Coordinates of C-alpha atoms and ligand atoms in Angstrom, one line a residue:
M1 CA -10.1 -18.6 5.6
R2 CA -7.5 -19.9 7.9
F3 CA -4.0 -18.6 7.3
E4 CA -2.7 -22.2 7.0
E5 CA -5.0 -22.8 4.1
L6 CA -3.7 -19.8 2.4
T7 CA -0.1 -20.9 2.8
E8 CA -1.0 -24.2 1.2
Y9 CA -2.0 -22.2 -1.8
F10 CA 1.2 -20.2 -1.5
K11 CA 3.1 -23.5 -1.7
R12 CA 1.3 -24.5 -4.8
L13 CA 1.8 -21.1 -6.4
E14 CA 5.5 -21.3 -5.6
A15 CA 5.8 -24.7 -7.3
T16 CA 4.0 -23.9 -10.5
T17 CA 5.8 -22.9 -13.7
K18 CA 2.6 -22.2 -15.7
R19 CA 0.5 -19.1 -15.7
L20 CA -2.7 -21.0 -16.3
E21 CA -2.1 -23.2 -13.3
M22 CA -1.4 -20.1 -11.3
F23 CA -4.8 -18.8 -12.4
D24 CA -6.6 -22.0 -11.3
I25 CA -4.9 -22.0 -7.9
L26 CA -5.8 -18.4 -7.3
S27 CA -9.5 -18.9 -8.4
E28 CA -9.7 -21.8 -6.0
A29 CA -8.2 -19.8 -3.2
F30 CA -10.5 -16.8 -3.8
S31 CA -13.5 -19.1 -3.8
K32 CA -12.7 -20.1 -0.2
A33 CA -12.1 -16.5 1.0
E34 CA -14.8 -14.6 2.9
K35 CA -15.7 -10.9 2.5
T36 CA -13.9 -10.2 5.8
D37 CA -10.6 -11.5 4.6
I38 CA -10.5 -11.1 0.9
A39 CA -8.8 -7.7 0.9
K40 CA -6.1 -9.0 3.2
T41 CA -5.7 -12.1 1.1
V42 CA -5.2 -9.9 -2.0
Y43 CA -2.6 -7.7 -0.2
L44 CA -0.6 -10.8 1.0
L45 CA -0.6 -12.1 -2.5
Q46 CA 0.6 -8.8 -3.8
E47 CA 3.4 -9.0 -1.2
E48 CA 2.4 -5.7 0.4
L49 CA 0.6 -4.7 3.6
L50 CA -1.2 -2.0 1.8
P51 CA -0.8 -0.3 -1.6
P52 CA 2.3 1.9 -1.9
F53 CA 0.5 5.2 -1.4
F54 CA -0.2 4.3 2.3
N55 CA 3.6 4.4 2.8
V56 CA 3.4 1.5 5.3
Q57 CA 6.8 -0.1 5.7
L58 CA 7.6 -3.2 7.7
G59 CA 11.3 -2.7 8.0
I60 CA 12.1 -6.0 9.6
A61 CA 15.8 -6.8 9.4
D62 CA 17.5 -10.2 9.5
R63 CA 18.7 -9.7 13.1
I64 CA 15.2 -9.2 14.4
V65 CA 13.8 -12.3 12.7
E66 CA 16.8 -14.4 13.7
K67 CA 16.3 -13.4 17.4
A68 CA 12.5 -13.9 17.2
I69 CA 13.1 -17.5 15.8
S70 CA 15.6 -18.2 18.4
D71 CA 13.3 -17.0 21.2
A72 CA 10.1 -18.6 19.8
Y73 CA 11.6 -22.1 19.3
G74 CA 14.3 -22.1 22.0
V75 CA 17.2 -22.5 19.5
N76 CA 20.6 -20.9 20.1
L77 CA 20.9 -17.6 18.3
E78 CA 24.2 -18.5 16.7
T79 CA 22.7 -21.7 15.3
V80 CA 19.9 -19.7 13.7
K81 CA 22.4 -17.3 12.2
S82 CA 24.6 -20.0 10.8
E83 CA 21.7 -21.9 9.4
N84 CA 20.5 -18.6 7.7
K85 CA 24.0 -18.2 6.2
K86 CA 23.8 -21.7 4.9
V87 CA 20.3 -21.6 3.3
G88 CA 19.9 -17.9 2.8
D89 CA 16.2 -18.0 3.6
L90 CA 14.9 -17.2 7.1
G91 CA 11.5 -18.6 6.1
E92 CA 13.0 -22.0 5.6
V93 CA 15.0 -21.7 8.8
S94 CA 11.9 -20.8 10.8
E95 CA 10.0 -23.7 9.3
K96 CA 12.9 -26.1 10.2
Y97 CA 13.0 -25.1 13.9
N98 CA 9.2 -24.9 14.3
K99 CA 8.6 -28.4 15.7
T100 CA 4.9 -28.0 16.5
N101 CA 2.5 -30.5 15.0
K102 CA -0.6 -28.8 16.2
K103 CA -2.9 -27.4 13.5
S104 CA -2.9 -23.6 13.6
T105 CA -6.3 -22.0 14.0
M106 CA -5.4 -18.4 13.1
S107 CA -7.4 -16.8 10.4
V108 CA -5.8 -14.7 7.5
T109 CA -7.2 -11.6 9.2
E110 CA -5.7 -12.4 12.6
V111 CA -2.3 -13.1 11.1
Y112 CA -2.5 -10.0 8.9
D113 CA -3.5 -7.8 11.9
D114 CA -0.6 -9.1 13.9
I115 CA 1.8 -8.3 11.1
F116 CA 0.2 -4.9 10.8
K117 CA 0.9 -4.3 14.5
L118 CA 4.5 -5.2 14.0
S119 CA 4.8 -2.4 11.4
S120 CA 3.4 0.2 13.8
I121 CA 6.0 -0.5 16.6
S122 CA 8.4 2.4 16.4
G123 CA 10.7 4.6 18.5
E124 CA 12.8 3.7 21.5
G125 CA 12.7 0.0 22.3
S126 CA 11.1 -0.9 19.0
V127 CA 13.7 -3.6 18.1
E128 CA 12.9 -5.5 21.3
G129 CA 9.2 -4.8 20.8
K130 CA 9.3 -6.2 17.3
I131 CA 11.2 -9.3 18.4
S132 CA 8.8 -10.2 21.2
A133 CA 5.7 -9.6 19.1
L134 CA 7.1 -11.6 16.2
S135 CA 8.2 -14.5 18.4
L136 CA 4.8 -14.6 20.1
L137 CA 3.2 -14.9 16.6
L138 CA 5.7 -17.6 15.5
K139 CA 4.7 -19.7 18.5
K140 CA 1.0 -19.6 17.4
I141 CA 1.5 -20.9 13.9
S142 CA 2.5 -24.1 12.1
P143 CA 5.9 -24.7 10.3
L144 CA 4.5 -24.0 6.8
E145 CA 2.8 -20.8 8.0
S146 CA 6.0 -19.6 9.6
R147 CA 7.9 -20.2 6.3
Y148 CA 5.6 -17.9 4.4
L149 CA 5.0 -15.4 7.2
I150 CA 8.7 -14.8 7.6
R151 CA 9.2 -14.5 3.8
F152 CA 6.3 -12.0 3.7
I153 CA 7.6 -9.7 6.4
M154 CA 11.0 -9.7 4.9
G155 CA 9.6 -8.8 1.4
K156 CA 10.8 -12.1 0.0
L157 CA 7.5 -14.0 -0.7
R158 CA 8.2 -13.9 -4.5
L159 CA 5.1 -15.7 -5.6
G160 CA 5.2 -13.6 -8.8
V161 CA 1.4 -13.2 -9.0
G162 CA 0.4 -10.2 -11.2
E163 CA -2.6 -7.8 -10.8
A164 CA -4.2 -9.0 -14.0
T165 CA -4.2 -12.6 -12.9
I166 CA -5.6 -11.7 -9.5
M167 CA -8.5 -9.8 -11.2
E168 CA -9.2 -12.6 -13.6
A169 CA -9.2 -15.1 -10.8
L170 CA -11.5 -12.9 -8.6
S171 CA -13.9 -12.7 -11.4
K172 CA -13.9 -16.5 -12.0
A173 CA -14.2 -17.2 -8.2
K174 CA -17.2 -14.9 -7.8
T175 CA -19.1 -15.1 -11.0
G176 CA -18.0 -18.3 -12.6
S177 CA -16.6 -16.5 -15.6
R178 CA -13.5 -14.4 -16.3
N179 CA -15.5 -11.8 -18.1
F180 CA -16.0 -9.5 -15.1
K181 CA -12.3 -8.8 -15.1
S182 CA -12.6 -5.7 -17.2
E183 CA -15.1 -4.1 -14.7
L184 CA -12.7 -4.9 -11.8
E185 CA -9.9 -3.4 -13.8
R186 CA -11.9 -0.2 -14.3
A187 CA -12.5 0.0 -10.6
F188 CA -8.8 -0.7 -9.8
N189 CA -7.7 2.0 -12.3
L190 CA -9.8 4.5 -10.4
C191 CA -8.6 3.7 -6.9
S192 CA -5.3 1.8 -7.3
D193 CA -6.2 -0.4 -4.4
L194 CA -6.9 -4.0 -5.5
G195 CA -7.7 -5.2 -1.9
H196 CA -10.4 -2.5 -1.6
V197 CA -11.8 -3.5 -5.0
A198 CA -11.9 -7.1 -4.0
E199 CA -13.6 -6.3 -0.7
V200 CA -16.3 -4.2 -2.5
F201 CA -16.8 -7.0 -5.0
Y202 CA -17.3 -9.6 -2.2
D203 CA -19.5 -7.3 -0.2
K204 CA -21.7 -5.5 -2.8
G205 CA -21.2 -7.7 -5.8
D206 CA -21.0 -6.5 -9.4
S207 CA -23.4 -3.5 -8.8
G208 CA -20.9 -2.2 -6.1
I209 CA -18.1 -2.4 -8.7
K210 CA -20.1 -0.7 -11.4
K211 CA -20.6 2.2 -9.0
F212 CA -16.9 2.9 -8.6
H213 CA -15.9 6.5 -9.2
V214 CA -12.9 8.7 -8.4
E215 CA -12.4 9.9 -4.9
V216 CA -10.0 12.5 -3.5
M217 CA -7.0 11.0 -1.7
R218 CA -7.3 7.7 -3.6
P219 CA -4.8 8.0 -6.5
I220 CA -5.9 7.2 -10.0
R221 CA -3.6 5.0 -12.0
P222 CA -2.0 7.4 -14.4
A223 CA -2.8 7.7 -18.1
L224 CA 0.2 6.8 -20.2
A225 CA 1.3 7.7 -23.7
E226 CA 1.9 5.6 -26.8
R227 CA 4.5 6.5 -29.3
L228 CA 4.6 7.2 -33.1
P229 CA 7.7 8.2 -35.1
D230 CA 6.5 11.5 -36.6
A231 CA 3.9 14.2 -37.0
E232 CA 2.4 12.7 -40.2
E233 CA 1.6 9.5 -38.3
I234 CA 0.1 11.4 -35.4
I235 CA -2.2 13.5 -37.6
K236 CA -3.2 10.4 -39.6
R237 CA -4.3 8.7 -36.4
L238 CA -5.8 11.6 -34.4
G239 CA -6.8 14.1 -37.0
K240 CA -7.2 17.5 -35.3
C241 CA -5.6 17.2 -31.9
A242 CA -4.0 19.1 -29.0
V243 CA -0.2 19.1 -28.9
D244 CA 1.2 19.7 -25.5
Q245 CA 4.8 20.6 -24.3
K246 CA 6.4 17.5 -22.8
F247 CA 8.5 18.1 -19.6
D248 CA 11.1 15.8 -18.2
G249 CA 10.5 15.8 -14.4
F250 CA 8.4 14.0 -11.8
R251 CA 4.9 12.9 -12.7
A252 CA 2.8 14.4 -10.0
Q253 CA -0.9 13.6 -9.4
V254 CA -2.3 16.2 -6.9
H255 CA -5.3 15.6 -4.6
K256 CA -6.8 18.5 -2.6
D257 CA -9.6 18.3 0.0
G258 CA -9.7 21.6 1.7
D259 CA -6.4 22.1 3.4
D260 CA -5.5 18.5 3.0
V261 CA -3.1 18.0 0.0
K262 CA -1.4 14.9 -1.2
V263 CA 0.9 14.3 -4.2
F264 CA 1.3 10.9 -5.8
S265 CA 4.1 9.7 -8.1
R266 CA 3.8 7.8 -11.4
N267 CA 4.2 4.7 -9.2
L268 CA 1.5 5.9 -6.9
E269 CA 3.8 6.4 -4.0
D270 CA 2.9 9.3 -1.6
I271 CA 5.5 11.9 -2.4
T272 CA 3.8 14.8 -0.7
H273 CA 6.8 15.4 1.7
F274 CA 9.2 16.0 -1.3
M275 CA 7.2 18.9 -2.5
P276 CA 6.4 21.4 0.3
E277 CA 6.3 24.4 -2.1
I278 CA 3.8 22.7 -4.3
V279 CA 1.6 21.7 -1.4
D280 CA 1.6 25.3 -0.1
A281 CA 0.6 26.6 -3.5
V282 CA -2.2 24.0 -3.9
K283 CA -3.6 24.9 -0.5
K284 CA -4.2 28.5 -1.8
L285 CA -6.3 27.4 -4.8
K286 CA -9.9 28.4 -4.2
H287 CA -11.6 25.1 -5.1
K288 CA -12.3 22.7 -2.2
K289 CA -11.9 19.4 -4.0
M290 CA -9.5 18.7 -6.8
I291 CA -7.5 16.0 -8.5
F292 CA -5.1 17.0 -11.3
D293 CA -2.2 15.7 -13.2
G294 CA 1.1 17.4 -14.1
E295 CA 4.9 17.2 -14.2
A296 CA 7.0 18.9 -11.5
L297 CA 10.4 20.3 -12.4
T298 CA 13.1 22.4 -10.8
Y299 CA 13.2 25.9 -12.3
D300 CA 15.6 28.8 -12.0
E301 CA 13.6 31.8 -10.8
D302 CA 16.3 34.3 -11.9
T303 CA 16.6 33.2 -15.5
N304 CA 13.1 31.7 -15.6
T305 CA 14.5 28.5 -17.2
L306 CA 14.2 24.9 -16.2
Y307 CA 17.0 22.9 -14.8
P308 CA 17.8 19.4 -16.2
F309 CA 16.2 16.3 -14.8
Q310 CA 19.3 15.4 -12.8
I311 CA 18.8 18.5 -10.6
T312 CA 15.1 17.7 -10.1
I313 CA 15.7 14.0 -9.2
Q314 CA 18.3 15.0 -6.6
R315 CA 15.5 16.0 -4.3
K316 CA 14.6 12.4 -3.8
R317 CA 17.9 11.7 -2.1
K318 CA 18.1 14.8 0.1
H319 CA 17.0 15.0 3.7
N320 CA 16.9 18.8 4.0
I321 CA 13.9 19.1 1.7
E322 CA 12.8 22.5 3.0
E323 CA 16.3 24.0 2.2
V324 CA 16.4 22.4 -1.2
S325 CA 12.9 23.7 -2.0
E326 CA 14.3 27.2 -1.2
S327 CA 17.3 27.0 -3.4
F328 CA 15.9 24.8 -6.2
P329 CA 12.1 25.4 -6.1
L330 CA 9.8 23.2 -8.1
R331 CA 7.2 24.3 -10.6
L332 CA 4.3 22.1 -11.4
F333 CA 3.1 22.1 -15.0
V334 CA -0.5 21.0 -14.9
F335 CA -1.7 19.2 -18.1
D336 CA -5.0 17.5 -17.0
I337 CA -7.7 17.6 -14.4
M338 CA -9.9 14.7 -13.3
L339 CA -12.0 16.1 -10.5
L340 CA -13.2 19.6 -9.6
D341 CA -15.4 20.1 -6.6
E342 CA -18.4 17.9 -7.3
Q343 CA -17.6 17.3 -11.0
D344 CA -16.1 14.0 -11.9
L345 CA -14.4 14.8 -15.2
M346 CA -13.0 11.4 -16.0
Q347 CA -15.5 10.7 -18.8
D348 CA -15.4 14.2 -20.2
S349 CA -13.5 15.0 -23.3
Y350 CA -9.9 16.1 -23.1
R351 CA -10.9 19.4 -24.7
K352 CA -13.3 20.1 -21.9
R353 CA -10.8 19.1 -19.2
R354 CA -8.1 21.2 -20.8
D355 CA -10.5 24.2 -20.9
I356 CA -11.0 23.8 -17.2
V357 CA -7.2 23.5 -16.6
D358 CA -6.8 26.8 -18.5
K359 CA -9.5 28.6 -16.5
T360 CA -8.2 27.2 -13.2
F361 CA -4.5 27.7 -13.3
E362 CA -2.2 30.7 -13.9
E363 CA 0.8 30.5 -16.2
E364 CA 3.8 32.0 -14.4
S365 CA 3.3 30.6 -10.9
T366 CA 4.3 27.6 -8.8
I367 CA 1.2 25.8 -10.1
S368 CA 1.7 26.6 -13.7
K369 CA 0.3 24.9 -16.9
S370 CA 1.7 23.5 -20.1
K371 CA 1.5 25.4 -23.4
F372 CA -0.2 23.7 -26.2
I373 CA -1.6 24.2 -29.7
I374 CA -4.6 22.6 -31.5
T375 CA -3.9 21.6 -35.0
D376 CA -4.6 19.2 -37.9
S377 CA -1.5 20.0 -39.8
A378 CA 1.6 17.8 -39.6
A379 CA 3.7 20.8 -40.6
E380 CA 2.4 22.9 -37.8
L381 CA 2.9 20.0 -35.3
T382 CA 6.5 19.5 -36.5
K383 CA 7.1 23.3 -36.1
F384 CA 5.7 23.2 -32.5
F385 CA 7.8 20.1 -31.8
E386 CA 11.0 21.8 -33.0
D387 CA 10.3 25.0 -31.2
T388 CA 9.6 23.1 -28.0
V389 CA 12.7 21.0 -28.3
G390 CA 14.7 24.1 -29.3
S391 CA 13.6 25.7 -26.0
G392 CA 15.2 22.8 -24.1
L393 CA 12.2 20.6 -23.5
E394 CA 12.0 16.9 -24.2
G395 CA 9.4 16.8 -26.9
V396 CA 5.6 17.0 -27.2
V397 CA 2.6 14.9 -26.3
A398 CA -0.3 14.9 -28.8
K399 CA -3.7 14.4 -27.2
K400 CA -7.0 13.2 -28.8
L401 CA -9.5 15.9 -28.3
D402 CA -12.6 13.8 -27.6
A403 CA -11.0 11.2 -25.4
P404 CA -11.8 10.6 -21.7
Y405 CA -9.0 10.3 -19.1
S406 CA -7.6 6.7 -19.7
A407 CA -6.8 5.7 -16.2
G408 CA -4.1 3.0 -16.0
A409 CA -3.9 2.7 -19.8
R410 CA -1.3 3.3 -22.4
N411 CA -3.1 4.0 -25.6
F412 CA -3.2 6.3 -28.6
N413 CA -5.3 8.9 -26.7
W414 CA -1.9 10.4 -25.8
I415 CA 1.0 10.1 -28.2
K416 CA 4.5 11.2 -27.3
I417 CA 7.3 12.2 -29.6
K418 CA 10.7 12.9 -28.0
R419 CA 13.8 14.5 -29.4
S420 CA 15.5 11.1 -29.7
Y421 CA 12.7 9.5 -31.7
K422 CA 13.9 11.1 -34.9
S423 CA 16.4 8.4 -35.6
Q424 CA 14.8 5.1 -34.8
L425 CA 15.9 3.1 -31.8
N426 CA 17.6 6.0 -30.4
D427 CA 14.7 5.4 -28.1
T428 CA 15.5 3.5 -25.0
I429 CA 13.7 0.4 -23.9
D430 CA 12.8 -0.6 -20.4
I431 CA 13.2 -4.3 -19.6
V432 CA 12.7 -6.5 -16.5
I433 CA 15.5 -8.7 -15.3
L434 CA 14.4 -12.4 -15.3
G435 CA 17.7 -14.1 -14.5
Y436 CA 21.4 -13.9 -14.9
F437 CA 24.3 -15.7 -16.5
R438 CA 27.6 -16.3 -14.6
G439 CA 30.4 -14.5 -16.4
K440 CA 33.4 -15.7 -18.2
G441 CA 37.0 -14.3 -17.7
M442 CA 37.1 -11.2 -15.5
R443 CA 33.3 -11.2 -15.1
A444 CA 33.6 -14.7 -13.4
D445 CA 35.0 -12.8 -10.4
F446 CA 31.7 -11.0 -10.0
G447 CA 29.7 -14.2 -10.6
I448 CA 27.6 -12.4 -13.1
G449 CA 28.3 -11.6 -16.8
A450 CA 24.9 -10.7 -18.2
V451 CA 21.3 -10.5 -17.3
L452 CA 18.3 -12.0 -19.2
G453 CA 15.8 -9.2 -19.9
G454 CA 12.2 -9.4 -20.8
V455 CA 9.2 -7.2 -21.8
Y456 CA 5.6 -7.5 -20.7
N457 CA 2.9 -9.2 -22.8
K458 CA -0.1 -7.4 -21.3
S459 CA -2.9 -9.4 -22.8
K460 CA -1.4 -12.7 -21.5
D461 CA 0.0 -11.1 -18.3
I462 CA 3.4 -12.7 -18.8
F463 CA 7.0 -11.6 -19.3
E464 CA 8.7 -12.6 -22.6
T465 CA 12.4 -12.5 -23.1
I466 CA 13.9 -10.0 -25.5
T467 CA 17.7 -9.8 -24.8
K468 CA 20.7 -10.7 -22.9
V469 CA 22.5 -7.6 -21.6
G470 CA 26.1 -7.8 -20.5
S471 CA 27.4 -4.2 -21.1
G472 CA 26.8 -0.8 -19.8
F473 CA 27.3 -1.8 -16.1
S474 CA 30.4 -0.6 -14.2
E475 CA 32.3 -3.2 -12.1
N476 CA 30.6 -1.9 -8.9
Q477 CA 27.2 -2.0 -10.5
F478 CA 27.9 -5.7 -11.5
K479 CA 28.8 -6.5 -7.9
E480 CA 25.7 -4.7 -6.6
L481 CA 23.5 -6.3 -9.2
R482 CA 24.7 -9.7 -8.2
K483 CA 23.8 -9.1 -4.6
M484 CA 20.4 -7.6 -5.4
L485 CA 19.6 -10.5 -7.8
D486 CA 20.7 -13.2 -5.4
D487 CA 18.2 -11.7 -3.0
V488 CA 15.4 -12.4 -5.4
K489 CA 16.6 -15.6 -6.9
V490 CA 14.1 -18.5 -7.3
P491 CA 14.7 -22.2 -7.9
H492 CA 12.9 -22.5 -11.2
K493 CA 11.5 -20.4 -14.0
P494 CA 8.8 -18.1 -12.6
A495 CA 5.3 -19.0 -13.7
R496 CA 4.7 -15.8 -15.5
V497 CA 7.9 -16.0 -17.6
E498 CA 8.0 -17.5 -21.0
S499 CA 11.5 -18.2 -22.1
I500 CA 13.6 -20.4 -24.4
M501 CA 16.9 -19.3 -22.9
V502 CA 17.7 -20.7 -19.5
P503 CA 19.9 -18.5 -17.4
D504 CA 22.2 -19.9 -14.8
V505 CA 20.1 -18.3 -12.1
W506 CA 16.4 -17.4 -12.4
V507 CA 15.1 -14.4 -10.5
A508 CA 11.6 -13.2 -9.5
P509 CA 10.7 -10.3 -11.9
A510 CA 11.5 -7.5 -9.5
Y511 CA 13.9 -5.1 -11.1
V512 CA 13.7 -2.8 -14.2
I513 CA 16.6 -1.4 -16.2
T514 CA 16.7 0.8 -19.2
V515 CA 18.7 -0.3 -22.2
K516 CA 19.7 1.1 -25.6
A517 CA 20.1 -1.1 -28.6
D518 CA 21.1 -0.6 -32.2
E519 CA 18.2 -2.4 -33.7
I520 CA 15.2 -4.7 -33.1
T521 CA 15.7 -8.0 -35.0
R522 CA 13.6 -11.1 -35.5
S523 CA 15.0 -14.1 -33.5
P524 CA 14.0 -17.7 -32.7
M525 CA 15.8 -17.4 -29.3
H526 CA 13.5 -14.9 -27.7
T527 CA 9.8 -15.2 -26.9
C528 CA 8.9 -11.5 -27.2
G529 CA 6.0 -11.4 -29.7
M530 CA 6.8 -14.9 -30.8
E531 CA 4.8 -16.3 -33.7
K532 CA 5.5 -19.5 -35.6
G533 CA 8.7 -19.9 -33.6
V534 CA 10.1 -16.4 -34.4
G535 CA 10.2 -13.6 -31.8
Y536 CA 11.9 -10.2 -31.5
A537 CA 15.2 -9.4 -30.0
L538 CA 17.5 -6.4 -29.3
R539 CA 20.8 -6.2 -31.1
F540 CA 23.8 -4.9 -29.3
P541 CA 21.9 -3.9 -26.1
R542 CA 23.7 -1.9 -23.4
A543 CA 22.3 -0.7 -20.0
V544 CA 21.9 3.0 -19.8
S545 CA 20.5 3.0 -16.3
F546 CA 21.0 1.0 -13.2
I547 CA 17.9 -0.2 -11.4
R548 CA 14.9 2.0 -12.1
T549 CA 13.2 2.4 -8.8
D550 CA 10.5 4.6 -10.3
K551 CA 9.1 1.7 -12.4
R552 CA 7.2 -1.4 -11.5
V553 CA 7.8 -4.5 -13.5
E554 CA 4.6 -4.3 -15.4
D555 CA 5.7 -0.8 -16.5
V556 CA 8.4 -2.1 -18.8
N557 CA 7.8 -1.9 -22.6
T558 CA 5.3 -4.3 -23.9
S559 CA 5.8 -6.9 -26.6
K560 CA 3.2 -5.0 -28.6
E561 CA 5.2 -1.8 -28.4
I562 CA 8.3 -3.7 -29.5
I563 CA 6.6 -5.0 -32.6
E564 CA 5.4 -1.4 -33.4
M565 CA 8.9 -0.1 -33.0
F566 CA 10.2 -2.9 -35.2
K567 CA 7.7 -1.9 -37.9
N568 CA 8.5 1.8 -37.7
Q569 CA 12.2 1.0 -37.8
K570 CA 11.7 -1.0 -41.0
R571 CA 9.8 1.8 -42.5
V572 CA 12.5 4.3 -41.7
E573 CA 15.1 2.0 -43.2
L574 CA 13.2 1.9 -46.5
K575 CA 13.2 5.7 -46.9
Ligands
LIG1 P1 6.0 6.2 -19.5 O1 5.8 7.1 -18.3 O2 5.2 6.5 -20.7 O3 6.0 4.7 -19.1 P2 8.7 7.0 -19.6 O4 8.9 6.9 -18.1 O5 9.8 6.6 -20.5 O6 7.5 6.3 -20.1 P3 8.3 9.2 -21.2 O7 8.5 8.4 -22.3 O8 9.3 10.2 -20.9 O9 8.2 8.5 -19.8 O10 6.8 9.9 -21.3 C1 5.7 9.8 -20.5 C2 5.7 10.7 -19.4 O11 5.9 12.1 -19.8 C3 4.4 10.8 -18.5 O12 4.3 9.7 -17.6 C4 4.6 12.2 -17.8 O13 5.2 12.0 -16.6 C5 5.5 13.0 -18.7 N1 4.9 14.2 -19.3 C6 5.5 15.4 -19.4 N2 4.8 16.3 -19.9 C7 3.6 15.7 -20.2 C8 2.4 16.2 -20.8 N3 2.2 17.5 -21.2 N4 1.4 15.3 -21.0 C9 1.5 14.0 -20.5 N5 2.6 13.5 -20.0 C10 3.6 14.4 -19.8

């Protein structure tokens, strides 16, 4: 496919306010793509050069783009800068000064490869190098292409296309039906690389997708836990189950291939460099190939106790990692294993996988393991929960004994209960920011008084509104928030957002915050779980976190979870 054709689709995607239309546009675009450019098309739509675990960053600043536009189109640099100030979108600026009326002939692959080269220019003279490479590319493309190319390299494409919609559209484009989406999803959950999945699908068809299995160094999308209010509910649902200590640290998925070790975060970023002591310990394990799952925490060797999460998270902000790992070493508590040498354990029961964990790892070492019980008694589960919480941990995770590893899924194979769950809605809720309202009174000075927050409706792949949050932010956070949100503002409601409320400014779903509320109530103003004109809303919400960089927008709470929480809350009230 030619890049220009793809940008025509971008234009249509940008204009749509309906998810179904978005799906149709994507299916049409995918039906035009070849096997040689489908992966790159998917990455461009996902607004990334490669999935996060490749750690490829473009790092193209405004000044580089401004100079490249100025050089490419022979426009005075000051003029470009002032135009950028005026419209706040260098994509539009580039389109305006690109006066060519020649049709561009570059393919998606050629443009993608040129962008990739830009990302690899580093070291001394890299600014000049990037400017000249970018201006060369700008000269070869049409005005519309330059609009989207610039937005892409600046991380501001904001088409708002979700993974689920991409998979559904790929299925439709290749097989004529949406039904193959679940197979694509299975493959995606095993490798976390949608471009790669699309390429195999185009190259080898459905049989290629059906053969997908886990591979070392390709992160598996992590299994997630559902929640239930108490031990009785858990036993009612799982019967005899394993109950595991729950630690509050970094989720760490470890891959080992001989001396090669990589650690991936919950978000599937490569966090190997944060954890030198874990990497060293993993290298010493005798198995050649391994993939296992655990939680890494800072612990005090002298007292043999764990430090609070705040100490563990500090490591992400420090540059002197080696020193920090000496003074605040990490311990990894392994709780699952997905591959051991030639054995793919994904479909094996939790019981079998846990037996392997127990045989493979020691207790009191850097690579440690969680403690657990197996029980069918609610009283015993409650006692283990209380002892665990009493020892300073966060809670427990109950695990279904005969369940496979549920890559990329939140379901009742794992059920968490945390300390705070005991009184309902002490639990926090993660929401995605969908827009903001300009403030009144003092808030008017910041130009923002509240944000519109939404949750994720997974089956429809859309965001539904649940609340308006105006408290919990400091003055500085409000100011920063305004800046960050203006950077992702969009001219109309994004296609994957369903809302009755209309904020003063719509933003692309990009940022997650955690809020606390007093209660979940029914409301006709919010679209979360809406049926017959009545949805669900949060009463008295307040932010308890600033932007959560560890969560993607699809990781916020789902509408289904909110409805569950609402039911549980009701039940507790009746007691
Ligand atoms: P989630 O990760 O489920 O979206 P969250 O970020 O709010 O939500 P929690 O509610 O604290 O996280 O619980 C889930 C997380 O608990 C897992 O992602 C994992 O990192 C962590 N965890 C700690 N101990 C365990 C364990 N023994 N088994 C499974 N997960 C555990």
